[in-house]
Coordinates of C-alpha atoms and ligand atoms in Angstrom, one line a residue:
Chain A
M1 CA 18.2 4.4 22.9
T2 CA 17.2 1.1 24.5
R3 CA 14.6 1.8 27.1
T4 CA 16.1 1.0 30.5
G5 CA 13.2 -1.0 32.0
S6 CA 13.2 -1.5 35.8
P7 CA 14.7 -4.9 36.7
L8 CA 12.3 -7.8 36.3
G9 CA 12.0 -8.4 40.1
R10 CA 10.8 -4.9 40.7
R11 CA 8.3 -5.1 37.9
V12 CA 6.8 -8.4 39.2
L13 CA 6.6 -6.8 42.6
L14 CA 4.7 -3.8 41.2
G15 CA 2.3 -6.1 39.4
V16 CA 1.5 -8.0 42.6
L17 CA 1.1 -4.8 44.5
G18 CA -1.4 -3.6 41.9
V19 CA -3.5 -6.8 42.4
V20 CA -3.3 -6.3 46.2
V21 CA -4.5 -2.7 45.9
L22 CA -7.3 -3.7 43.6
A23 CA -8.5 -6.4 46.1
A24 CA -8.2 -3.8 49.0
I25 CA -10.4 -1.3 47.1
W26 CA -12.9 -4.0 46.4
E27 CA -13.2 -5.0 50.1
L28 CA -13.1 -1.4 51.2
Y29 CA -16.1 -0.5 49.0
K30 CA -17.9 -3.6 50.0
A31 CA -17.5 -2.7 53.7
L32 CA -18.2 1.0 53.5
G33 CA -20.4 1.5 50.4
P34 CA -24.2 1.8 50.5
A35 CA -26.0 -1.6 50.4
T36 CA -28.1 -0.4 47.5
G37 CA -25.1 0.8 45.4
V38 CA -24.7 4.3 44.1
V39 CA -27.5 5.3 41.9
I40 CA -27.8 8.6 40.0
G41 CA -31.2 9.0 38.4
D42 CA -32.0 5.5 37.0
L43 CA -28.4 4.8 36.5
T44 CA -26.5 2.5 38.8
V45 CA -23.0 4.0 38.9
L46 CA -21.5 1.7 41.5
P47 CA -22.8 -1.8 42.3
R48 CA -24.7 -3.0 45.4
T49 CA -22.4 -4.3 48.1
S50 CA -24.3 -7.5 48.9
D51 CA -22.5 -10.8 48.9
L52 CA -24.5 -11.7 45.9
A53 CA -23.3 -8.8 43.8
M54 CA -19.8 -8.6 45.2
P55 CA -18.5 -11.7 46.9
H56 CA -15.5 -11.4 49.2
V57 CA -12.2 -11.7 47.5
W58 CA -11.3 -14.7 49.7
D59 CA -14.5 -16.4 48.8
M60 CA -13.8 -16.0 45.2
V61 CA -10.3 -17.5 45.7
A62 CA -11.5 -20.2 47.9
R63 CA -14.1 -21.2 45.4
L64 CA -11.3 -22.1 43.0
F65 CA -10.3 -24.9 45.3
R66 CA -13.6 -26.5 45.6
P67 CA -15.2 -28.9 43.0
V68 CA -17.0 -27.4 40.1
R69 CA -20.5 -28.5 41.3
S70 CA -20.5 -27.9 45.0
A71 CA -22.2 -31.2 45.8
G72 CA -20.6 -33.6 43.4
D73 CA -17.1 -35.0 43.3
D74 CA -16.1 -33.1 40.1
E75 CA -12.6 -31.9 39.3
M76 CA -11.5 -28.8 41.2
M77 CA -12.7 -25.5 39.9
W78 CA -9.2 -24.2 39.2
Q79 CA -8.5 -27.2 37.0
A80 CA -11.6 -26.7 35.0
V81 CA -10.9 -23.0 34.6
L82 CA -7.3 -23.6 33.6
Q83 CA -8.4 -26.1 31.0
A84 CA -10.9 -23.7 29.5
S85 CA -8.3 -21.0 29.6
F86 CA -5.8 -22.9 27.6
F87 CA -8.5 -23.9 25.1
S88 CA -9.4 -20.3 24.6
L89 CA -5.8 -19.3 24.5
G90 CA -5.1 -21.8 21.7
V91 CA -8.0 -20.6 19.6
A92 CA -7.0 -16.9 20.3
A93 CA -3.4 -17.8 19.3
V94 CA -4.6 -19.2 15.9
G95 CA -6.7 -16.1 15.4
W96 CA -3.8 -13.8 16.4
F97 CA -1.4 -15.5 14.0
V98 CA -3.8 -15.5 11.1
G99 CA -4.6 -11.8 11.8
V100 CA -1.0 -10.9 12.0
V101 CA -0.2 -12.6 8.7
V102 CA -3.2 -11.0 6.9
G103 CA -2.4 -7.6 8.5
M104 CA 1.2 -7.8 7.3
V105 CA 0.3 -8.8 3.8
L106 CA -2.2 -6.0 3.5
A107 CA 0.3 -3.5 4.8
I108 CA 3.0 -4.6 2.4
F109 CA 0.6 -4.6 -0.4
M110 CA -0.5 -1.0 0.5
Q111 CA 3.1 0.1 0.9
R112 CA 3.9 -1.3 -2.6
F113 CA 1.1 0.2 -4.4
R114 CA 0.0 3.7 -3.4
T115 CA -3.4 3.2 -5.2
A116 CA -4.0 0.1 -3.2
E117 CA -3.6 2.2 -0.1
S118 CA -6.3 4.6 -1.1
A119 CA -8.5 1.8 -2.3
L120 CA -8.1 -0.5 0.7
L121 CA -7.5 1.7 3.8
P122 CA -11.1 3.0 4.1
W123 CA -12.4 -0.6 3.9
I124 CA -10.0 -1.8 6.5
V125 CA -11.1 1.0 8.9
L126 CA -14.8 0.3 8.0
S127 CA -14.4 -3.4 8.7
Q128 CA -13.9 -2.7 12.4
T129 CA -17.2 -0.9 12.7
V130 CA -19.2 -4.1 11.9
P131 CA -20.4 -5.4 15.2
L132 CA -19.0 -8.8 16.2
I133 CA -22.5 -10.1 17.1
A134 CA -23.5 -9.5 13.5
I135 CA -20.7 -11.4 11.8
A136 CA -20.6 -14.4 14.2
P137 CA -23.7 -16.2 12.9
L138 CA -22.7 -15.4 9.3
V139 CA -19.3 -16.9 9.8
K140 CA -20.7 -20.0 11.4
R141 CA -23.2 -20.5 8.6
W142 CA -20.7 -20.0 5.8
G143 CA -18.2 -22.2 7.6
S144 CA -20.7 -25.1 8.0
Q145 CA -21.0 -25.2 4.2
I146 CA -17.2 -25.8 3.7
E147 CA -16.3 -29.4 3.3
I148 CA -13.3 -30.3 1.2
G149 CA -12.3 -34.0 1.2
S150 CA -11.6 -35.0 4.8
F151 CA -11.4 -31.4 5.9
S152 CA -14.5 -30.0 7.4
W153 CA -15.0 -26.6 9.0
E154 CA -15.4 -26.7 12.7
N155 CA -16.8 -24.3 15.2
W156 CA -13.5 -23.4 16.8
M157 CA -12.3 -22.3 13.4
S158 CA -15.2 -19.8 13.2
V159 CA -14.1 -18.4 16.5
A160 CA -10.5 -18.2 15.5
L161 CA -11.6 -16.4 12.3
I162 CA -13.5 -13.8 14.2
A163 CA -10.6 -13.3 16.5
S164 CA -8.3 -12.8 13.5
Y165 CA -10.9 -10.3 12.1
L166 CA -10.3 -8.1 15.2
A167 CA -6.6 -8.8 15.3
F168 CA -5.6 -7.9 11.7
F169 CA -6.6 -4.3 12.0
P170 CA -4.0 -2.8 14.4
V171 CA -1.3 -4.9 12.6
S172 CA -2.2 -3.6 9.1
I173 CA -2.3 0.1 10.4
G174 CA 0.9 -0.2 12.5
A175 CA 2.8 -2.1 9.9
L176 CA 1.8 0.4 7.1
R177 CA 3.2 3.3 9.2
G178 CA 6.3 1.3 10.1
L179 CA 7.1 0.3 6.5
G180 CA 6.9 3.9 5.5
S181 CA 9.1 5.0 8.4
P182 CA 12.7 4.8 6.9
D183 CA 14.4 8.1 6.1
V184 CA 14.7 9.2 2.5
N185 CA 18.4 8.8 3.1
H186 CA 18.1 5.1 3.7
V187 CA 15.7 4.5 0.8
E188 CA 18.0 6.4 -1.6
L189 CA 21.0 4.4 -0.3
M190 CA 19.2 1.2 -1.3
R191 CA 18.5 2.8 -4.7
T192 CA 22.2 3.5 -5.1
Y193 CA 22.8 -0.2 -4.5
S194 CA 20.2 -0.7 -7.3
V195 CA 18.5 -3.4 -5.4
G196 CA 14.8 -4.0 -6.0
W197 CA 11.7 -3.5 -4.0
W198 CA 11.9 -6.9 -2.3
A199 CA 15.4 -6.5 -1.0
T200 CA 14.5 -3.0 0.2
L201 CA 11.6 -4.5 2.0
V202 CA 13.5 -7.2 3.7
R203 CA 16.7 -5.3 4.6
L204 CA 15.2 -1.9 5.3
R205 CA 11.5 -1.5 5.6
L206 CA 10.7 -4.6 7.7
P207 CA 13.5 -4.0 10.3
A208 CA 12.6 -0.3 10.5
S209 CA 8.9 -1.2 11.1
V210 CA 9.6 -3.2 14.3
P211 CA 9.1 -0.3 16.7
Y212 CA 5.7 0.4 15.1
L213 CA 4.8 -3.3 14.9
L214 CA 5.3 -4.3 18.5
P215 CA 2.5 -2.1 20.0
A216 CA 0.3 -3.3 17.1
L217 CA 1.1 -6.9 18.0
R218 CA 0.1 -6.3 21.6
L219 CA -3.1 -4.7 20.6
A220 CA -3.8 -7.5 18.2
A221 CA -3.2 -10.0 21.0
A222 CA -5.7 -8.2 23.3
N223 CA -8.2 -8.0 20.4
A224 CA -7.8 -11.7 19.6
V225 CA -8.5 -12.7 23.2
I226 CA -11.6 -10.5 23.5
G227 CA -12.7 -11.7 20.1
T228 CA -12.3 -15.3 21.1
V229 CA -14.2 -15.0 24.3
V230 CA -17.1 -13.1 22.7
A231 CA -17.3 -15.3 19.7
E232 CA -17.3 -18.4 21.8
V233 CA -20.5 -17.1 23.4
S234 CA -22.2 -16.0 20.2
I235 CA -21.2 -19.1 18.2
G236 CA -21.8 -21.4 21.1
L237 CA -18.4 -23.1 21.1
R238 CA -18.0 -25.4 24.2
G239 CA -14.8 -25.9 26.1
G240 CA -13.6 -22.3 26.3
I241 CA -13.7 -19.5 28.8
G242 CA -16.5 -17.5 27.1
R243 CA -19.0 -20.3 27.3
M244 CA -18.0 -21.0 30.9
I245 CA -18.6 -17.4 31.9
V246 CA -22.2 -17.6 30.5
E247 CA -22.9 -21.0 32.1
Y248 CA -21.6 -20.1 35.5
A249 CA -23.4 -16.7 35.5
A250 CA -26.6 -18.8 35.6
A251 CA -25.4 -20.3 38.9
A252 CA -24.7 -17.0 40.5
G253 CA -27.9 -17.2 42.6
G254 CA -26.9 -20.1 44.8
D255 CA -23.1 -19.8 44.4
P256 CA -22.2 -16.1 43.9
A257 CA -18.4 -16.7 43.8
K258 CA -18.7 -19.2 41.0
P259 CA -19.0 -16.8 38.0
W260 CA -15.9 -15.1 39.0
A261 CA -13.7 -18.1 38.5
P262 CA -13.8 -18.0 34.6
I263 CA -13.4 -14.3 34.8
F264 CA -10.0 -14.9 36.5
G265 CA -9.4 -17.4 33.7
A266 CA -10.0 -14.7 31.1
V267 CA -7.6 -12.4 32.9
L268 CA -5.0 -15.2 32.9
V269 CA -5.4 -15.7 29.1
G270 CA -4.9 -11.9 28.6
L271 CA -1.8 -12.0 30.7
L272 CA -0.3 -14.9 28.9
A273 CA -1.0 -13.4 25.5
A274 CA 0.6 -10.1 26.6
G275 CA 3.6 -12.2 27.9
V276 CA 4.1 -13.9 24.6
V277 CA 4.2 -10.6 22.8
A278 CA 6.6 -9.2 25.4
L279 CA 8.9 -12.2 24.6
I280 CA 8.7 -11.4 20.9
G281 CA 9.7 -7.8 21.8
L282 CA 12.7 -9.1 23.6
A283 CA 13.7 -11.3 20.7
L284 CA 13.5 -8.2 18.4
A285 CA 15.3 -5.9 20.8
R286 CA 18.1 -5.3 18.2
Y287 CA 15.6 -3.6 15.9
R288 CA 14.4 -1.2 18.6
R289 CA 17.6 0.7 18.9
G290 CA 16.7 4.3 18.2
E291 CA 17.9 6.3 15.2
T292 CA 21.6 7.0 15.2
P293 CA 22.3 10.5 16.3
A294 CA 23.9 12.3 13.3
Chain B
M1 CA 31.4 34.2 -15.6
S2 CA 35.1 33.6 -15.9
T3 CA 36.2 33.0 -19.5
E4 CA 38.9 30.5 -18.5
S5 CA 36.5 28.2 -16.9
S6 CA 35.6 26.2 -20.0
A7 CA 39.2 25.5 -20.7
Q8 CA 39.8 24.3 -17.1
N9 CA 36.8 22.1 -17.1
Q10 CA 39.0 19.4 -18.6
P11 CA 40.9 17.1 -16.2
I12 CA 44.6 17.6 -15.5
A13 CA 45.6 14.2 -16.6
S14 CA 43.4 12.0 -18.7
T15 CA 43.8 8.2 -19.2
G16 CA 41.0 6.0 -20.6
P17 CA 37.4 7.0 -20.2
A18 CA 36.7 9.9 -17.8
A19 CA 35.5 8.9 -14.3
V20 CA 32.7 11.5 -14.8
S21 CA 31.8 13.5 -17.8
V22 CA 29.0 16.0 -17.5
T23 CA 28.0 17.7 -20.7
G24 CA 25.6 20.7 -21.0
V25 CA 23.6 19.5 -18.0
G26 CA 20.6 21.5 -16.8
K27 CA 18.1 20.6 -14.1
V28 CA 14.7 22.3 -13.6
F29 CA 12.5 21.4 -10.7
A30 CA 8.9 21.9 -11.6
S31 CA 6.8 23.2 -8.8
R32 CA 3.1 23.0 -8.5
K33 CA 2.5 26.7 -8.5
G34 CA 4.3 27.0 -11.9
A35 CA 7.3 28.8 -10.4
D36 CA 9.9 26.4 -11.7
V37 CA 13.3 26.3 -10.1
T38 CA 16.3 26.1 -12.3
A39 CA 18.8 24.3 -10.1
L40 CA 21.5 23.8 -12.8
E41 CA 22.1 25.3 -16.1
A42 CA 24.7 24.4 -18.8
V43 CA 27.1 22.6 -16.6
D44 CA 30.2 21.0 -18.2
L45 CA 32.6 19.1 -16.1
T46 CA 35.0 16.2 -16.7
I47 CA 36.7 14.3 -14.0
A48 CA 39.7 12.0 -14.6
P49 CA 40.0 8.6 -12.9
G50 CA 41.7 9.0 -9.5
E51 CA 41.1 12.8 -9.5
F52 CA 39.8 14.6 -6.4
V53 CA 37.3 17.4 -7.3
S54 CA 35.5 19.6 -4.8
L55 CA 32.3 21.5 -5.5
I56 CA 32.0 24.7 -3.5
G57 CA 29.5 27.5 -3.7
P58 CA 26.8 29.3 -1.7
S59 CA 23.8 27.5 -0.4
G60 CA 21.3 26.6 -3.1
C61 CA 23.7 26.7 -6.0
G62 CA 23.0 23.1 -7.0
K63 CA 26.0 21.2 -5.6
S64 CA 23.8 18.4 -4.1
T65 CA 21.7 18.4 -7.2
L66 CA 24.7 17.9 -9.4
L67 CA 26.0 15.1 -7.2
R68 CA 22.5 13.4 -7.2
L69 CA 22.4 13.6 -11.0
I70 CA 25.8 11.8 -11.2
A71 CA 24.5 9.2 -8.8
D72 CA 21.4 8.8 -10.9
L73 CA 19.2 9.6 -7.9
D74 CA 17.6 12.2 -10.2
T75 CA 17.7 12.7 -13.9
P76 CA 18.9 15.9 -15.7
T77 CA 16.3 17.9 -17.6
S78 CA 18.9 18.5 -20.4
G79 CA 22.4 17.4 -21.3
S80 CA 24.0 14.1 -20.5
I81 CA 26.1 12.5 -17.8
E82 CA 28.5 9.6 -18.3
V83 CA 30.3 7.7 -15.6
F84 CA 33.3 5.6 -16.8
G85 CA 31.9 5.8 -20.3
K86 CA 28.5 4.5 -19.3
T87 CA 25.2 6.3 -18.7
A88 CA 24.6 7.4 -15.1
R89 CA 21.9 4.8 -14.8
Q90 CA 24.0 1.9 -16.1
A91 CA 26.9 3.1 -13.8
R92 CA 24.5 2.9 -10.8
I93 CA 23.4 -0.5 -11.8
D94 CA 27.0 -1.7 -12.2
Q95 CA 27.9 -0.2 -8.8
A96 CA 30.5 2.1 -10.4
Y97 CA 30.4 4.5 -7.4
G98 CA 30.1 4.6 -3.7
I99 CA 28.3 7.4 -1.9
A100 CA 28.3 9.1 1.5
F101 CA 26.0 11.8 2.7
Q102 CA 26.1 14.4 5.4
Q103 CA 24.1 12.1 7.6
A104 CA 26.1 8.9 8.1
G105 CA 22.9 7.0 7.4
L106 CA 23.9 3.8 9.1
L107 CA 21.2 1.2 9.8
P108 CA 20.8 1.3 13.6
W109 CA 20.0 -2.4 14.0
R110 CA 23.2 -3.5 12.3
T111 CA 26.6 -3.6 13.9
V112 CA 29.4 -1.6 12.4
R113 CA 30.7 -4.6 10.6
A114 CA 27.2 -5.5 9.3
N115 CA 26.7 -2.0 8.1
I116 CA 29.9 -2.0 6.1
E117 CA 29.0 -5.4 4.7
L118 CA 25.5 -4.3 3.7
P119 CA 26.2 -3.5 0.0
L120 CA 28.2 -6.8 -0.3
E121 CA 25.4 -8.7 1.3
L122 CA 22.9 -7.2 -1.0
H123 CA 25.0 -8.2 -4.0
K124 CA 25.3 -11.7 -2.8
V125 CA 29.0 -11.7 -2.0
G126 CA 30.0 -14.8 0.0
K127 CA 30.2 -14.7 3.8
A128 CA 34.0 -15.4 4.0
E129 CA 34.8 -12.8 1.4
R130 CA 32.5 -10.3 3.1
G131 CA 34.2 -10.8 6.4
A132 CA 37.7 -10.4 4.9
R133 CA 36.7 -7.2 3.1
S134 CA 35.0 -5.6 6.1
S135 CA 38.0 -6.4 8.3
E136 CA 40.2 -4.7 5.7
L137 CA 38.0 -1.6 5.6
L138 CA 37.6 -1.5 9.3
S139 CA 41.4 -1.2 9.7
L140 CA 41.5 1.3 6.9
V141 CA 39.2 3.6 8.7
G142 CA 40.8 2.8 12.1
L143 CA 37.7 1.1 13.7
A144 CA 38.9 -2.5 14.0
D145 CA 38.1 -2.5 17.7
F146 CA 34.5 -1.3 17.1
A147 CA 33.4 -4.0 14.6
D148 CA 30.7 -5.4 16.9
K149 CA 29.4 -2.1 18.3
Y150 CA 26.1 -0.6 17.2
P151 CA 26.0 2.9 15.5
D152 CA 24.4 4.5 18.6
Q153 CA 27.5 3.5 20.5
L154 CA 29.8 5.6 18.2
S155 CA 30.6 9.3 18.0
G156 CA 29.6 11.3 15.0
G157 CA 33.1 11.1 13.5
M158 CA 33.2 7.4 13.9
Q159 CA 29.8 6.9 12.3
Q160 CA 31.0 9.0 9.4
R161 CA 34.1 6.8 9.1
V162 CA 31.8 3.7 9.0
A163 CA 29.8 5.4 6.2
I164 CA 33.0 6.0 4.3
A165 CA 34.1 2.4 4.8
R166 CA 30.7 1.3 3.5
S167 CA 31.0 3.5 0.4
L168 CA 34.3 1.8 -0.3
A169 CA 33.1 -1.7 0.2
E170 CA 32.9 -2.6 -3.4
S171 CA 36.1 -0.9 -4.4
P172 CA 34.3 1.7 -6.6
G173 CA 36.4 3.8 -9.0
L174 CA 34.3 6.8 -8.0
L175 CA 33.3 8.2 -4.6
L176 CA 30.5 10.7 -4.3
M177 CA 30.4 12.7 -1.0
D178 CA 28.0 15.4 0.0
E179 CA 29.4 17.3 2.9
P180 CA 30.4 14.1 4.7
F181 CA 32.2 16.1 7.4
G182 CA 29.7 18.9 7.7
A183 CA 28.4 17.8 11.1
L184 CA 31.8 17.3 12.7
D185 CA 33.9 19.6 14.9
E186 CA 37.0 21.3 13.4
M187 CA 39.5 18.9 15.1
T188 CA 37.8 15.8 14.0
R189 CA 37.2 17.3 10.6
E190 CA 40.9 17.9 9.9
R191 CA 41.8 14.4 11.1
M192 CA 39.1 13.0 8.8
Q193 CA 40.4 15.0 5.9
T194 CA 43.9 13.7 6.4
E195 CA 42.5 10.2 6.5
L196 CA 40.4 10.7 3.4
V197 CA 43.5 11.8 1.5
R198 CA 45.3 8.7 2.6
I199 CA 42.3 6.4 1.8
C200 CA 42.0 7.9 -1.7
A201 CA 45.7 7.5 -2.3
E202 CA 45.4 3.8 -1.2
T203 CA 42.3 3.1 -3.3
G204 CA 43.0 5.3 -6.3
A205 CA 39.3 6.3 -6.5
A206 CA 38.1 9.5 -8.1
V207 CA 36.2 11.7 -5.7
V208 CA 33.4 14.3 -6.2
F209 CA 33.3 16.1 -2.9
V210 CA 30.7 18.7 -1.9
T211 CA 31.8 21.1 0.8
H212 CA 31.2 24.6 2.3
S213 CA 34.7 25.0 3.6
I214 CA 37.4 26.6 1.4
P215 CA 40.3 25.1 3.3
E216 CA 38.8 21.7 3.2
A217 CA 38.3 22.0 -0.5
V218 CA 41.8 23.2 -1.1
F219 CA 43.4 20.7 1.2
L220 CA 41.7 17.7 -0.4
S221 CA 41.4 18.5 -4.0
N222 CA 43.2 18.4 -7.3
R223 CA 40.7 20.9 -8.6
V224 CA 38.1 23.1 -6.9
V225 CA 34.9 23.8 -8.8
V226 CA 33.4 27.1 -7.8
M227 CA 29.7 27.4 -8.4
S228 CA 27.3 30.3 -8.4
P229 CA 23.6 30.3 -7.7
R230 CA 20.4 31.2 -9.6
P231 CA 20.7 29.5 -11.9
G232 CA 23.4 27.1 -10.7
R233 CA 26.4 27.3 -12.9
I234 CA 30.1 26.6 -12.8
R235 CA 31.8 30.0 -12.2
D236 CA 35.4 28.8 -12.1
V237 CA 37.6 25.8 -11.9
I238 CA 40.7 26.3 -9.9
A239 CA 43.5 23.8 -10.1
V240 CA 45.3 23.3 -6.8
D241 CA 48.8 22.0 -7.2
L242 CA 49.7 20.7 -3.9
G243 CA 51.3 17.5 -5.2
R244 CA 49.9 14.1 -5.3
A245 CA 48.0 12.8 -2.4
E246 CA 50.8 10.7 -0.9
G247 CA 52.8 13.8 0.0
R248 CA 50.0 15.6 1.8
G249 CA 50.5 15.9 5.5
E250 CA 49.4 18.2 8.3
G251 CA 52.3 20.5 7.4
L252 CA 50.7 21.4 4.2
R253 CA 48.0 23.4 6.0
E254 CA 50.7 26.0 6.8
A255 CA 52.4 26.0 3.4
D256 CA 52.4 29.1 1.2
S257 CA 51.0 27.2 -1.8
F258 CA 48.0 26.2 0.4
F259 CA 47.2 29.8 1.3
E260 CA 47.6 31.0 -2.3
A261 CA 45.0 28.4 -3.4
V262 CA 42.7 29.4 -0.5
V263 CA 42.9 33.0 -1.6
A264 CA 42.3 32.1 -5.2
V265 CA 39.1 30.1 -4.3
R266 CA 37.9 32.9 -2.0
E267 CA 38.3 35.6 -4.6
S268 CA 36.5 33.5 -7.2
L269 CA 33.6 32.8 -4.7
H270 CA 33.3 36.5 -4.0
G271 CA 32.9 37.2 -7.7
E272 CA 35.0 39.4 -10.0
A273 CA 33.9 42.6 -8.4
A274 CA 36.4 43.2 -5.6
G275 CA 34.7 44.0 -2.2
A276 CA 31.4 42.4 -3.3
P277 CA 29.6 41.0 -0.2
A278 CA 30.7 37.6 0.8
A279 CA 28.8 34.8 -0.8
R280 CA 26.3 33.6 1.7
G281 CA 26.4 30.1 3.1
V282 CA 30.1 29.7 2.4
D283 CA 32.4 29.0 5.3
Q284 CA 35.3 31.4 5.2
R285 CA 37.5 29.6 7.6
Ligands
ATP301 N1 13.5 18.0 -4.9 C1 13.5 19.4 -5.2 N2 12.4 20.0 -5.6 C2 12.4 21.3 -5.9 N3 13.5 22.1 -5.8 C3 14.6 21.5 -5.4 C4 14.7 20.1 -5.1 N4 16.0 19.9 -4.7 C5 16.7 21.0 -4.8 N5 15.9 22.0 -5.2 C6 16.3 23.4 -5.5 O1 17.4 23.4 -6.3 C7 18.3 24.4 -5.9 C8 19.7 23.8 -5.6 O2 19.6 22.9 -4.5 P1 20.8 22.0 -3.9 O3 20.3 21.2 -2.8 O4 21.5 21.3 -5.1 O5 21.7 23.2 -3.4 P2 23.1 23.0 -2.6 O6 24.2 23.8 -3.4 O7 23.4 21.6 -2.3 O8 22.9 23.8 -1.3 P3 23.5 23.5 0.1 O9 24.8 24.1 0.1 O10 22.6 24.3 1.0 O11 23.4 22.1 0.4 C9 17.7 25.1 -4.6 O12 17.2 26.3 -5.0 C10 16.7 24.1 -4.2 O13 15.6 24.9 -3.7
MG302 MG1 23.5 20.4 -0.5

């Protein structure tokens, strides 16, 4: 059972169509919505439609092709955004990778020892309830005390660590389910071959876990990107998209389209991350064949 | 309980250590509520090398349990089991048997060839040797053209043939099969039976074969072991004298000796009391 996805061309077309529809809705609301926004009680449900709150889509796009500081002869906005995007993507990738490795190791450990599962699993779930804002300064402080030989802890490592903290969770949960997914039949077959736990893991459990692992990897990628952007802000790491969003938001008064540029950058980072995971899924397509009908 | 059964629990021809020797085996499954299930009680059975023995009996009489005990997938509560003169555990470690279940149990991410090579790969057999052996087995089960297909591209019968090829990969002296043709249609089933007879003749392996079909048991076997439930015991062992495997063809299914054996097994299954209700779960075809 390989899912017969629509041809690539059609999917790209649908994606573009989605963006166009979104832009149309934006402009439609801006043209027709009340100037004061939709307010229920004290709660603003929909934003005000002024140029300040909602710049025109074309203004936001056009802003990308002007210099960063309107007056000066800086680099183009799109160049700056792209640079920051790749910086953040790199940090997120490191965080994602570390998170995946840690998540896999935890899952394998829990699969191996039932007691480890009951001891660890509650803590793993609990770990995700700690707010990011609370751990960011801690990580930064601890990190700054690490200095081994020529190696010294840098701020980007703190950000990657926080990204991995968010990324490991879906992987450990997904992998644990996946590792436990093979039929009794298959497990007993391995037993009749009298091979040990390791061979069973490599030849049976890991391949069988792929269908569970791929959605987990996708979630982990999304988490790593969000974690990176937020941690960049709370740790104060320069050069990435998160910091840029905060800096440009300050400029919103005189240049309302400016803050939107790094937001596009964040979307781009998310898309690229999702794309990489999709490629991994393609490479592992063999392991996604459904169970053999009896 | 038939009185002759103990005498017939011995193999027809015996050379060297028995392929399987089951002595006084009992198996009790403990349940949490304290209502233990006695799946097997005082089972004695000896199977000679190269002999084909079928286990038949109503559902729940312990056929699968007995097979699993021989395979060391479970341990008996009492009694002992030897396979080629070794303990069941040692025999499993030494790969003395190959096994096939009702579900083909192929790994969906491996090609047909890679599935057959799985046990060889796990036991560190070299690549060239593996390839040669799997080619041999593929042609033995008539799937040479399907080597590079994946299991989901095969019919149920073909998958089952792959599973049998896999169980033969390490040329075991003993094959354990639990209703391997249970999920197949009658036509495919008969063809597979004929093939199995041929394969056994070529490999010389002893076979313990669990089935619900009387004709299947009779067609394939040297001896048919009839079991009765609650607790699971051997009720009867019926020797089927249809000649050695090489001579068995489709014509045999119409021979008088075949029908006589079918009648004998059926009567044994129904119990000594004539006209007793048919044993449930047994295929009367
Ligand atoms: N793991 C187990 N735990 C508890 N009871 C079991 C277990 N396995 C089998 N039994 C019980 O042992 C008895 C024999 O089961 P077994 O599977 O050997 O029967 P069978 O002859 O193979 O039946 P069938 O023809 O339906 O396959 C049954 O009463 C069953 O409920
Ligand atoms: Mg059974």
